[in-house]
PDB file of N, CA and C in Angstrom:
ATOM      1  N   MET A   1     163.050  91.897  32.450  1.00 65.00           N
ATOM      2  CA  MET A   1     163.698  92.958  31.983  1.00 65.00           C
ATOM      3  C   MET A   1     165.101  92.106  31.903  1.00 65.00           C
ATOM      4  N   LYS A   2     165.627  92.213  30.478  1.00 71.00           N
ATOM      5  CA  LYS A   2     166.790  91.594  30.389  1.00 71.00           C
ATOM      6  C   LYS A   2     168.088  92.500  30.683  1.00 71.00           C
ATOM      7  N   LYS A   3     168.910  92.216  31.291  1.00 76.00           N
ATOM      8  CA  LYS A   3     170.043  92.586  31.373  1.00 76.00           C
ATOM      9  C   LYS A   3     171.297  92.861  30.802  1.00 76.00           C
ATOM     10  N   ASP A   4     172.017  93.719  30.230  1.00 83.00           N
ATOM     11  CA  ASP A   4     172.769  94.223  29.543  1.00 83.00           C
ATOM     12  C   ASP A   4     174.439  93.377  30.573  1.00 83.00           C
ATOM     13  N   PRO A   5     174.765  92.407  29.528  1.00 83.00           N
ATOM     14  CA  PRO A   5     176.149  91.643  30.501  1.00 83.00           C
ATOM     15  C   PRO A   5     177.177  92.825  30.620  1.00 83.00           C
ATOM     16  N   GLN A   6     177.299  93.752  29.745  1.00 86.00           N
ATOM     17  CA  GLN A   6     178.280  94.580  29.915  1.00 86.00           C
ATOM     18  C   GLN A   6     177.908  95.832  31.057  1.00 86.00           C
ATOM     19  N   ILE A   7     177.122  96.037  31.324  1.00 84.00           N
ATOM     20  CA  ILE A   7     176.357  96.790  32.492  1.00 84.00           C
ATOM     21  C   ILE A   7     176.767  95.885  33.584  1.00 84.00           C
ATOM     22  N   GLU A   8     176.004  94.522  33.686  1.00 83.00           N
ATOM     23  CA  GLU A   8     176.529  93.822  34.931  1.00 83.00           C
ATOM     24  C   GLU A   8     177.876  93.670  35.041  1.00 83.00           C
ATOM     25  N   LYS A   9     179.100  93.544  34.186  1.00 82.00           N
ATOM     26  CA  LYS A   9     180.157  93.187  34.274  1.00 82.00           C
ATOM     27  C   LYS A   9     180.700  94.514  34.875  1.00 82.00           C
ATOM     28  N   ILE A  10     180.497  95.772  34.573  1.00 83.00           N
ATOM     29  CA  ILE A  10     180.552  97.130  35.164  1.00 83.00           C
ATOM     30  C   ILE A  10     180.388  97.249  36.755  1.00 83.00           C
ATOM     31  N   LEU A  11     179.018  96.686  36.925  1.00 82.00           N
ATOM     32  CA  LEU A  11     178.155  97.019  38.183  1.00 82.00           C
ATOM     33  C   LEU A  11     178.782  96.096  39.126  1.00 82.00           C
ATOM     34  N   LYS A  12     178.974  94.836  39.083  1.00 82.00           N
ATOM     35  CA  LYS A  12     179.520  93.684  39.509  1.00 82.00           C
ATOM     36  C   LYS A  12     180.610  93.948  40.666  1.00 82.00           C
ATOM     37  N   PRO A  13     181.477  94.774  40.506  1.00 83.00           N
ATOM     38  CA  PRO A  13     182.377  94.922  41.908  1.00 83.00           C
ATOM     39  C   PRO A  13     181.649  96.160  42.857  1.00 83.00           C
ATOM     40  N   TYR A  14     180.835  96.653  42.320  1.00 85.00           N
ATOM     41  CA  TYR A  14     179.843  97.390  43.476  1.00 85.00           C
ATOM     42  C   TYR A  14     178.924  97.002  44.178  1.00 85.00           C
ATOM     43  N   ASN A  15     178.283  95.443  43.596  1.00 87.00           N
ATOM     44  CA  ASN A  15     177.246  94.954  44.268  1.00 87.00           C
ATOM     45  C   ASN A  15     177.632  94.864  45.659  1.00 87.00           C
ATOM     46  N   GLU A  16     178.866  94.187  46.104  1.00 88.00           N
ATOM     47  CA  GLU A  16     179.042  93.604  47.397  1.00 88.00           C
ATOM     48  C   GLU A  16     179.044  94.862  48.216  1.00 88.00           C
ATOM     49  N   ASP A  17     179.837  96.150  47.770  1.00 90.00           N
ATOM     50  CA  ASP A  17     179.938  97.277  48.441  1.00 90.00           C
ATOM     51  C   ASP A  17     178.578  97.713  48.669  1.00 90.00           C
ATOM     52  N   VAL A  18     177.497  97.856  47.921  1.00 90.00           N
ATOM     53  CA  VAL A  18     176.170  98.304  48.347  1.00 90.00           C
ATOM     54  C   VAL A  18     175.643  97.590  49.284  1.00 90.00           C
ATOM     55  N   LYS A  19     175.674  95.941  48.869  1.00 92.00           N
ATOM     56  CA  LYS A  19     175.122  95.395  49.726  1.00 92.00           C
ATOM     57  C   LYS A  19     175.814  95.414  51.352  1.00 92.00           C
ATOM     58  N   ARG A  20     176.934  95.712  51.342  1.00 93.00           N
ATOM     59  CA  ARG A  20     177.473  95.867  52.580  1.00 93.00           C
ATOM     60  C   ARG A  20     177.002  97.149  53.362  1.00 93.00           C
ATOM     61  N   HIS A  21     177.098  98.211  52.579  1.00 94.00           N
ATOM     62  CA  HIS A  21     176.426  99.613  52.978  1.00 94.00           C
ATOM     63  C   HIS A  21     175.326  99.567  53.547  1.00 94.00           C
ATOM     64  N   MET A  22     174.096  98.868  52.616  1.00 95.00           N
ATOM     65  CA  MET A  22     173.060  98.883  52.998  1.00 95.00           C
ATOM     66  C   MET A  22     172.771  97.752  54.323  1.00 95.00           C
ATOM     67  N   THR A  23     173.734  96.905  54.327  1.00 96.00           N
ATOM     68  CA  THR A  23     173.407  96.233  56.021  1.00 96.00           C
ATOM     69  C   THR A  23     174.155  96.977  56.853  1.00 96.00           C
ATOM     70  N   ALA A  24     174.975  97.658  56.719  1.00 96.00           N
ATOM     71  CA  ALA A  24     175.395  98.779  57.888  1.00 96.00           C
ATOM     72  C   ALA A  24     174.490  99.707  58.017  1.00 96.00           C
ATOM     73  N   LEU A  25     173.875 100.206  57.208  1.00 96.00           N
ATOM     74  CA  LEU A  25     172.687 101.062  57.413  1.00 96.00           C
ATOM     75  C   LEU A  25     171.467 100.579  58.580  1.00 96.00           C
ATOM     76  N   SER A  26     170.958  99.219  57.922  1.00 96.00           N
ATOM     77  CA  SER A  26     170.037  98.622  58.255  1.00 96.00           C
ATOM     78  C   SER A  26     170.143  98.379  59.909  1.00 96.00           C
ATOM     79  N   GLU A  27     171.402  97.951  60.008  1.00 97.00           N
ATOM     80  CA  GLU A  27     171.821  97.403  61.400  1.00 97.00           C
ATOM     81  C   GLU A  27     172.043  98.616  62.107  1.00 97.00           C
ATOM     82  N   ASP A  28     172.385  99.950  61.623  1.00 96.00           N
ATOM     83  CA  ASP A  28     172.499 101.012  62.658  1.00 96.00           C
ATOM     84  C   ASP A  28     171.130 101.677  62.850  1.00 96.00           C
ATOM     85  N   PHE A  29     169.870 101.357  61.637  1.00 97.00           N
ATOM     86  CA  PHE A  29     168.771 101.763  62.014  1.00 97.00           C
ATOM     87  C   PHE A  29     168.257 100.872  62.798  1.00 97.00           C
ATOM     88  N   GLN A  30     168.110  99.715  63.293  1.00 97.00           N
ATOM     89  CA  GLN A  30     167.676  98.788  63.951  1.00 97.00           C
ATOM     90  C   GLN A  30     168.080  99.242  65.287  1.00 97.00           C
ATOM     91  N   GLY A  31     169.492  99.158  65.609  1.00 96.00           N
ATOM     92  CA  GLY A  31     170.059  99.745  66.992  1.00 96.00           C
ATOM     93  C   GLY A  31     169.396 100.928  67.395  1.00 96.00           C
ATOM     94  N   ARG A  32     169.190 101.845  66.449  1.00 96.00           N
ATOM     95  CA  ARG A  32     168.416 103.280  66.869  1.00 96.00           C
ATOM     96  C   ARG A  32     167.244 103.028  67.410  1.00 96.00           C
ATOM     97  N   VAL A  33     166.312 102.127  66.794  1.00 96.00           N
ATOM     98  CA  VAL A  33     164.690 101.898  66.970  1.00 96.00           C
ATOM     99  C   VAL A  33     164.903 101.067  68.395  1.00 96.00           C
ATOM    100  N   LYS A  34     165.909 100.593  68.591  1.00 96.00           N
ATOM    101  CA  LYS A  34     165.878  99.262  69.987  1.00 96.00           C
ATOM    102  C   LYS A  34     166.326 100.490  71.124  1.00 96.00           C
ATOM    103  N   VAL A  35     166.659 101.428  71.073  1.00 95.00           N
ATOM    104  CA  VAL A  35     167.138 102.488  71.968  1.00 95.00           C
ATOM    105  C   VAL A  35     165.777 103.207  72.067  1.00 95.00           C
ATOM    106  N   VAL A  36     165.404 103.444  71.260  1.00 95.00           N
ATOM    107  CA  VAL A  36     163.607 104.362  71.151  1.00 95.00           C
ATOM    108  C   VAL A  36     162.544 103.426  72.056  1.00 95.00           C
ATOM    109  N   ALA A  37     162.910 102.062  71.590  1.00 94.00           N
ATOM    110  CA  ALA A  37     161.897 101.220  72.272  1.00 94.00           C
ATOM    111  C   ALA A  37     161.982 100.966  73.663  1.00 94.00           C
ATOM    112  N   GLU A  38     163.548 100.909  73.961  1.00 94.00           N
ATOM    113  CA  GLU A  38     163.892 100.978  75.468  1.00 94.00           C
ATOM    114  C   GLU A  38     163.386 102.233  76.460  1.00 94.00           C
ATOM    115  N   GLN A  39     163.624 103.243  75.662  1.00 95.00           N
ATOM    116  CA  GLN A  39     163.083 104.605  76.457  1.00 95.00           C
ATOM    117  C   GLN A  39     161.843 104.124  76.557  1.00 95.00           C
ATOM    118  N   PHE A  40     160.745 104.087  75.187  1.00 95.00           N
ATOM    119  CA  PHE A  40     159.833 104.168  75.327  1.00 95.00           C
ATOM    120  C   PHE A  40     159.084 103.275  76.761  1.00 95.00           C
ATOM    121  N   GLY A  41     159.816 101.993  76.699  1.00 93.00           N
ATOM    122  CA  GLY A  41     159.430 100.958  77.644  1.00 93.00           C
ATOM    123  C   GLY A  41     159.471 101.794  79.115  1.00 93.00           C
ATOM    124  N   SER A  42     160.485 102.619  79.408  1.00 94.00           N
ATOM    125  CA  SER A  42     160.884 103.365  80.844  1.00 94.00           C
ATOM    126  C   SER A  42     159.943 104.100  80.978  1.00 94.00           C
ATOM    127  N   LEU A  43     159.258 105.046  79.768  1.00 96.00           N
ATOM    128  CA  LEU A  43     158.606 106.001  80.153  1.00 96.00           C
ATOM    129  C   LEU A  43     157.232 105.477  80.626  1.00 96.00           C
ATOM    130  N   ASN A  44     156.868 104.471  79.953  1.00 96.00           N
ATOM    131  CA  ASN A  44     155.745 103.880  80.030  1.00 96.00           C
ATOM    132  C   ASN A  44     155.468 103.602  81.590  1.00 96.00           C
ATOM    133  N   LYS A  45     156.677 103.212  82.225  1.00 96.00           N
ATOM    134  CA  LYS A  45     156.743 102.400  83.944  1.00 96.00           C
ATOM    135  C   LYS A  45     156.438 103.946  84.593  1.00 96.00           C
ATOM    136  N   LYS A  46     157.276 104.771  84.152  1.00 97.00           N
ATOM    137  CA  LYS A  46     157.133 106.205  84.665  1.00 97.00           C
ATOM    138  C   LYS A  46     155.798 106.942  84.717  1.00 97.00           C
ATOM    139  N   ILE A  47     155.420 106.390  83.753  1.00 97.00           N
ATOM    140  CA  ILE A  47     153.556 106.988  83.998  1.00 97.00           C
ATOM    141  C   ILE A  47     152.524 106.234  84.509  1.00 97.00           C
ATOM    142  N   ASP A  48     152.967 105.070  84.575  1.00 97.00           N
ATOM    143  CA  ASP A  48     152.496 104.288  85.385  1.00 97.00           C
ATOM    144  C   ASP A  48     152.359 104.189  86.495  1.00 97.00           C
ATOM    145  N   LYS A  49     153.557 104.738  87.166  1.00 97.00           N
ATOM    146  CA  LYS A  49     153.737 105.098  88.638  1.00 97.00           C
ATOM    147  C   LYS A  49     153.222 106.348  89.114  1.00 97.00           C
ATOM    148  N   MET A  50     153.434 107.389  88.014  1.00 98.00           N
ATOM    149  CA  MET A  50     152.841 108.829  88.353  1.00 98.00           C
ATOM    150  C   MET A  50     151.184 108.630  88.580  1.00 98.00           C
ATOM    151  N   GLN A  51     150.595 107.636  87.434  1.00 98.00           N
ATOM    152  CA  GLN A  51     149.313 107.242  87.455  1.00 98.00           C
ATOM    153  C   GLN A  51     148.832 106.817  88.932  1.00 98.00           C
ATOM    154  N   THR A  52     149.481 105.842  89.593  1.00 97.00           N
ATOM    155  CA  THR A  52     149.373 105.201  90.774  1.00 97.00           C
ATOM    156  C   THR A  52     149.449 106.554  91.804  1.00 97.00           C
ATOM    157  N   THR A  53     150.306 107.031  91.956  1.00 97.00           N
ATOM    158  CA  THR A  53     150.403 108.350  92.758  1.00 97.00           C
ATOM    159  C   THR A  53     149.286 109.276  92.715  1.00 97.00           C
ATOM    160  N   LEU A  54     149.056 109.601  91.436  1.00 98.00           N
ATOM    161  CA  LEU A  54     148.070 110.478  91.493  1.00 98.00           C
ATOM    162  C   LEU A  54     146.576 110.063  91.699  1.00 98.00           C
ATOM    163  N   GLU A  55     146.328 108.584  91.728  1.00 97.00           N
ATOM    164  CA  GLU A  55     145.094 108.257  92.275  1.00 97.00           C
ATOM    165  C   GLU A  55     145.191 108.084  93.796  1.00 97.00           C
ATOM    166  N   SER A  56     146.340 107.874  94.265  1.00 97.00           N
ATOM    167  CA  SER A  56     146.532 108.108  95.761  1.00 97.00           C
ATOM    168  C   SER A  56     146.119 109.553  96.176  1.00 97.00           C
ATOM    169  N   HIS A  57     146.805 110.675  95.421  1.00 98.00           N
ATOM    170  CA  HIS A  57     146.296 111.707  95.979  1.00 98.00           C
ATOM    171  C   HIS A  57     145.514 112.257  95.586  1.00 98.00           C
ATOM    172  N   THR A  58     144.641 111.780  94.823  1.00 97.00           N
ATOM    173  CA  THR A  58     142.983 111.803  94.701  1.00 97.00           C
ATOM    174  C   THR A  58     142.035 111.195  95.595  1.00 97.00           C
ATOM    175  N   GLU A  59     142.537 110.342  96.167  1.00 97.00           N
ATOM    176  CA  GLU A  59     141.820 109.807  97.351  1.00 97.00           C
ATOM    177  C   GLU A  59     142.362 110.631  98.797  1.00 97.00           C
ATOM    178  N   MET A  60     143.390 110.899  98.753  1.00 98.00           N
ATOM    179  CA  MET A  60     143.571 111.758 100.032  1.00 98.00           C
ATOM    180  C   MET A  60     142.721 113.191 100.016  1.00 98.00           C
ATOM    181  N   ILE A  61     142.880 113.835  98.959  1.00 98.00           N
ATOM    182  CA  ILE A  61     142.047 114.832  99.028  1.00 98.00           C
ATOM    183  C   ILE A  61     140.644 114.664  98.914  1.00 98.00           C
ATOM    184  N   GLY A  62     140.039 113.825  98.611  1.00 97.00           N
ATOM    185  CA  GLY A  62     138.571 113.272  98.955  1.00 97.00           C
ATOM    186  C   GLY A  62     138.528 113.084 100.478  1.00 97.00           C
ATOM    187  N   GLU A  63     139.098 112.310 101.169  1.00 97.00           N
ATOM    188  CA  GLU A  63     139.318 112.321 102.580  1.00 97.00           C
ATOM    189  C   GLU A  63     139.348 113.394 103.299  1.00 97.00           C
ATOM    190  N   LEU A  64     140.332 114.474 102.669  1.00 98.00           N
ATOM    191  CA  LEU A  64     140.517 115.748 103.257  1.00 98.00           C
ATOM    192  C   LEU A  64     139.436 116.480 103.213  1.00 98.00           C
ATOM    193  N   LEU A  65     138.773 116.734 101.897  1.00 97.00           N
ATOM    194  CA  LEU A  65     137.404 117.598 101.444  1.00 97.00           C
ATOM    195  C   LEU A  65     136.281 117.430 102.622  1.00 97.00           C
ATOM    196  N   ILE A  66     136.213 115.758 102.929  1.00 97.00           N
ATOM    197  CA  ILE A  66     135.318 115.329 104.007  1.00 97.00           C
ATOM    198  C   ILE A  66     135.524 115.530 105.194  1.00 97.00           C
ATOM    199  N   ASP A  67     136.809 116.001 105.667  1.00 97.00           N
ATOM    200  CA  ASP A  67     137.170 116.113 107.010  1.00 97.00           C
ATOM    201  C   ASP A  67     136.805 117.747 106.962  1.00 97.00           C
ATOM    202  N   VAL A  68     137.161 118.491 106.177  1.00 98.00           N
ATOM    203  CA  VAL A  68     137.111 120.097 106.032  1.00 98.00           C
ATOM    204  C   VAL A  68     135.422 120.117 106.125  1.00 98.00           C
ATOM    205  N   THR A  69     134.973 119.392 105.717  1.00 97.00           N
ATOM    206  CA  THR A  69     133.383 119.896 105.546  1.00 97.00           C
ATOM    207  C   THR A  69     133.062 119.515 106.876  1.00 97.00           C
ATOM    208  N   THR A  70     133.318 118.532 107.611  1.00 97.00           N
ATOM    209  CA  THR A  70     132.944 118.255 108.981  1.00 97.00           C
ATOM    210  C   THR A  70     133.266 119.302 110.070  1.00 97.00           C
ATOM    211  N   VAL A  71     134.663 119.930 109.600  1.00 97.00           N
ATOM    212  CA  VAL A  71     135.037 120.950 110.333  1.00 97.00           C
ATOM    213  C   VAL A  71     134.067 122.211 110.480  1.00 97.00           C
ATOM    214  N   LYS A  72     134.069 122.482 109.155  1.00 97.00           N
ATOM    215  CA  LYS A  72     133.308 123.572 109.007  1.00 97.00           C
ATOM    216  C   LYS A  72     131.598 123.453 109.553  1.00 97.00           C
ATOM    217  N   GLU A  73     131.380 122.284 109.432  1.00 97.00           N
ATOM    218  CA  GLU A  73     130.211 121.862 110.220  1.00 97.00           C
ATOM    219  C   GLU A  73     130.082 122.185 111.556  1.00 97.00           C
ATOM    220  N   ASP A  74     131.164 122.056 111.885  1.00 96.00           N
ATOM    221  CA  ASP A  74     131.372 121.671 113.731  1.00 96.00           C
ATOM    222  C   ASP A  74     131.552 123.583 114.191  1.00 96.00           C
ATOM    223  N   VAL A  75     132.420 124.003 113.200  1.00 95.00           N
ATOM    224  CA  VAL A  75     132.610 125.485 113.397  1.00 95.00           C
ATOM    225  C   VAL A  75     131.132 126.416 113.296  1.00 95.00           C
ATOM    226  N   LYS A  76     130.173 125.876 112.701  1.00 93.00           N
ATOM    227  CA  LYS A  76     128.964 126.817 112.286  1.00 93.00           C
ATOM    228  C   LYS A  76     128.155 126.284 113.491  1.00 93.00           C
ATOM    229  N   SER A  77     128.166 125.411 114.010  1.00 91.00           N
ATOM    230  CA  SER A  77     127.358 124.771 115.263  1.00 91.00           C
ATOM    231  C   SER A  77     128.001 125.771 116.443  1.00 91.00           C
ATOM    232  N   ILE A  78     129.137 125.551 116.571  1.00 88.00           N
ATOM    233  CA  ILE A  78     129.899 126.244 117.903  1.00 88.00           C
ATOM    234  C   ILE A  78     129.854 127.849 117.815  1.00 88.00           C
ATOM    235  N   LYS A  79     129.655 128.516 116.650  1.00 86.00           N
ATOM    236  CA  LYS A  79     129.247 129.805 116.542  1.00 86.00           C
ATOM    237  C   LYS A  79     127.746 130.187 116.907  1.00 86.00           C
ATOM    238  N   GLU A  80     126.651 129.169 116.286  1.00 84.00           N
ATOM    239  CA  GLU A  80     125.568 128.955 116.726  1.00 84.00           C
ATOM    240  C   GLU A  80     125.181 129.099 118.194  1.00 84.00           C
ATOM    241  N   SER A  81     125.853 128.140 118.988  1.00 82.00           N
ATOM    242  CA  SER A  81     125.916 127.904 120.261  1.00 82.00           C
ATOM    243  C   SER A  81     126.540 129.322 121.182  1.00 82.00           C
ATOM    244  N   LEU A  82     127.592 129.553 120.398  1.00 77.00           N
ATOM    245  CA  LEU A  82     128.006 130.624 121.534  1.00 77.00           C
ATOM    246  C   LEU A  82     127.180 131.985 121.283  1.00 77.00           C
ATOM    247  N   LYS A  83     126.448 132.205 120.176  1.00 72.00           N
ATOM    248  CA  LYS A  83     125.495 133.269 120.112  1.00 72.00           C
ATOM    249  C   LYS A  83     124.722 133.458 121.264  1.00 72.00           C
ATOM    250  N   THR A  84     124.172 132.216 121.512  1.00 69.00           N
ATOM    251  CA  THR A  84     123.231 132.006 122.676  1.00 69.00           C
ATOM    252  C   THR A  84     123.875 132.028 124.042  1.00 69.00           C
ATOM    253  N   LYS A  85     125.116 132.110 124.407  1.00 71.00           N
ATOM    254  CA  LYS A  85     125.809 131.871 125.598  1.00 71.00           C
ATOM    255  C   LYS A  85     125.924 132.939 126.068  1.00 71.00           C
ATOM    256  N   VAL A  86     126.184 133.761 127.299  1.00 69.00           N
ATOM    257  CA  VAL A  86     126.427 134.882 127.892  1.00 69.00           C
ATOM    258  C   VAL A  86     128.108 135.222 127.894  1.00 69.00           C
ATOM    259  N   ASN A  87     128.535 136.208 127.612  1.00 76.00           N
ATOM    260  CA  ASN A  87     129.664 136.567 128.074  1.00 76.00           C
ATOM    261  C   ASN A  87     130.469 136.291 129.320  1.00 76.00           C
ATOM    262  N   HIS A  88     131.467 136.103 129.503  1.00 78.00           N
ATOM    263  CA  HIS A  88     131.829 135.997 131.139  1.00 78.00           C
ATOM    264  C   HIS A  88     131.822 136.729 131.999  1.00 78.00           C
ATOM    265  N   LYS A  89     132.179 138.303 131.339  1.00 83.00           N
ATOM    266  CA  LYS A  89     131.943 139.479 132.171  1.00 83.00           C
ATOM    267  C   LYS A  89     130.564 139.457 132.539  1.00 83.00           C
ATOM    268  N   GLU A  90     129.686 139.434 131.669  1.00 82.00           N
ATOM    269  CA  GLU A  90     128.140 139.572 131.935  1.00 82.00           C
ATOM    270  C   GLU A  90     127.878 138.300 132.863  1.00 82.00           C
ATOM    271  N   PHE A  91     128.146 137.368 132.982  1.00 81.00           N
ATOM    272  CA  PHE A  91     128.070 136.057 133.796  1.00 81.00           C
ATOM    273  C   PHE A  91     128.504 136.494 134.852  1.00 81.00           C
ATOM    274  N   VAL A  92     129.732 137.229 135.305  1.00 85.00           N
ATOM    275  CA  VAL A  92     130.013 137.319 136.784  1.00 85.00           C
ATOM    276  C   VAL A  92     129.105 138.515 137.226  1.00 85.00           C
ATOM    277  N   GLU A  93     129.009 139.373 136.554  1.00 86.00           N
ATOM    278  CA  GLU A  93     128.095 140.645 137.142  1.00 86.00           C
ATOM    279  C   GLU A  93     126.589 139.979 137.298  1.00 86.00           C
ATOM    280  N   LEU A  94     126.125 139.136 136.647  1.00 84.00           N
ATOM    281  CA  LEU A  94     125.018 138.456 137.020  1.00 84.00           C
ATOM    282  C   LEU A  94     124.923 137.833 138.331  1.00 84.00           C
ATOM    283  N   LYS A  95     125.795 137.096 138.177  1.00 84.00           N
ATOM    284  CA  LYS A  95     126.202 136.447 139.671  1.00 84.00           C
ATOM    285  C   LYS A  95     126.381 137.195 140.821  1.00 84.00           C
ATOM    286  N   ARG A  96     127.128 138.345 140.333  1.00 88.00           N
ATOM    287  CA  ARG A  96     127.171 139.068 141.650  1.00 88.00           C
ATOM    288  C   ARG A  96     125.882 139.750 141.975  1.00 88.00           C
ATOM    289  N   GLN A  97     124.799 140.179 141.330  1.00 87.00           N
ATOM    290  CA  GLN A  97     123.942 140.592 141.207  1.00 87.00           C
ATOM    291  C   GLN A  97     122.869 139.604 142.317  1.00 87.00           C
ATOM    292  N   VAL A  98     123.036 138.351 141.895  1.00 88.00           N
ATOM    293  CA  VAL A  98     122.017 137.300 142.362  1.00 88.00           C
ATOM    294  C   VAL A  98     122.180 137.237 143.673  1.00 88.00           C
ATOM    295  N   LEU A  99     123.775 137.138 144.270  1.00 87.00           N
ATOM    296  CA  LEU A  99     124.381 137.026 145.421  1.00 87.00           C
ATOM    297  C   LEU A  99     124.160 138.109 146.271  1.00 87.00           C
ATOM    298  N   ALA A 100     123.821 139.265 145.943  1.00 84.00           N
ATOM    299  CA  ALA A 100     123.498 140.356 146.381  1.00 84.00           C
ATOM    300  C   ALA A 100     122.231 140.802 147.035  1.00 84.00           C
ATOM    301  N   GLU A 101     121.430 139.901 146.275  1.00 74.00           N
ATOM    302  CA  GLU A 101     119.941 139.712 146.604  1.00 74.00           C
ATOM    303  C   GLU A 101     119.534 138.954 147.889  1.00 74.00           C
TER     304      GLU A 101
END
């Protein structure tokens, strides 16, 4: 495409202004992208830390579940054994009757 020398002459003073403006816009954009990239890196670190904490809590919850299951089994066993035992008052009365004979 052939350029008209007259148009080039008219636009020439503006070429440097347009280049400077485009350079300024590019630098501004790159600076903003850099800030976003830094924030992204920071957020990734926070997410990794939270993931580690979550894994730790999941492990603790698993251990607590095992402990609670054991406690429930123990309580059930104690309840069953208490059903077969004699009440303290009944025991004292029975002892008194045996000693009286």
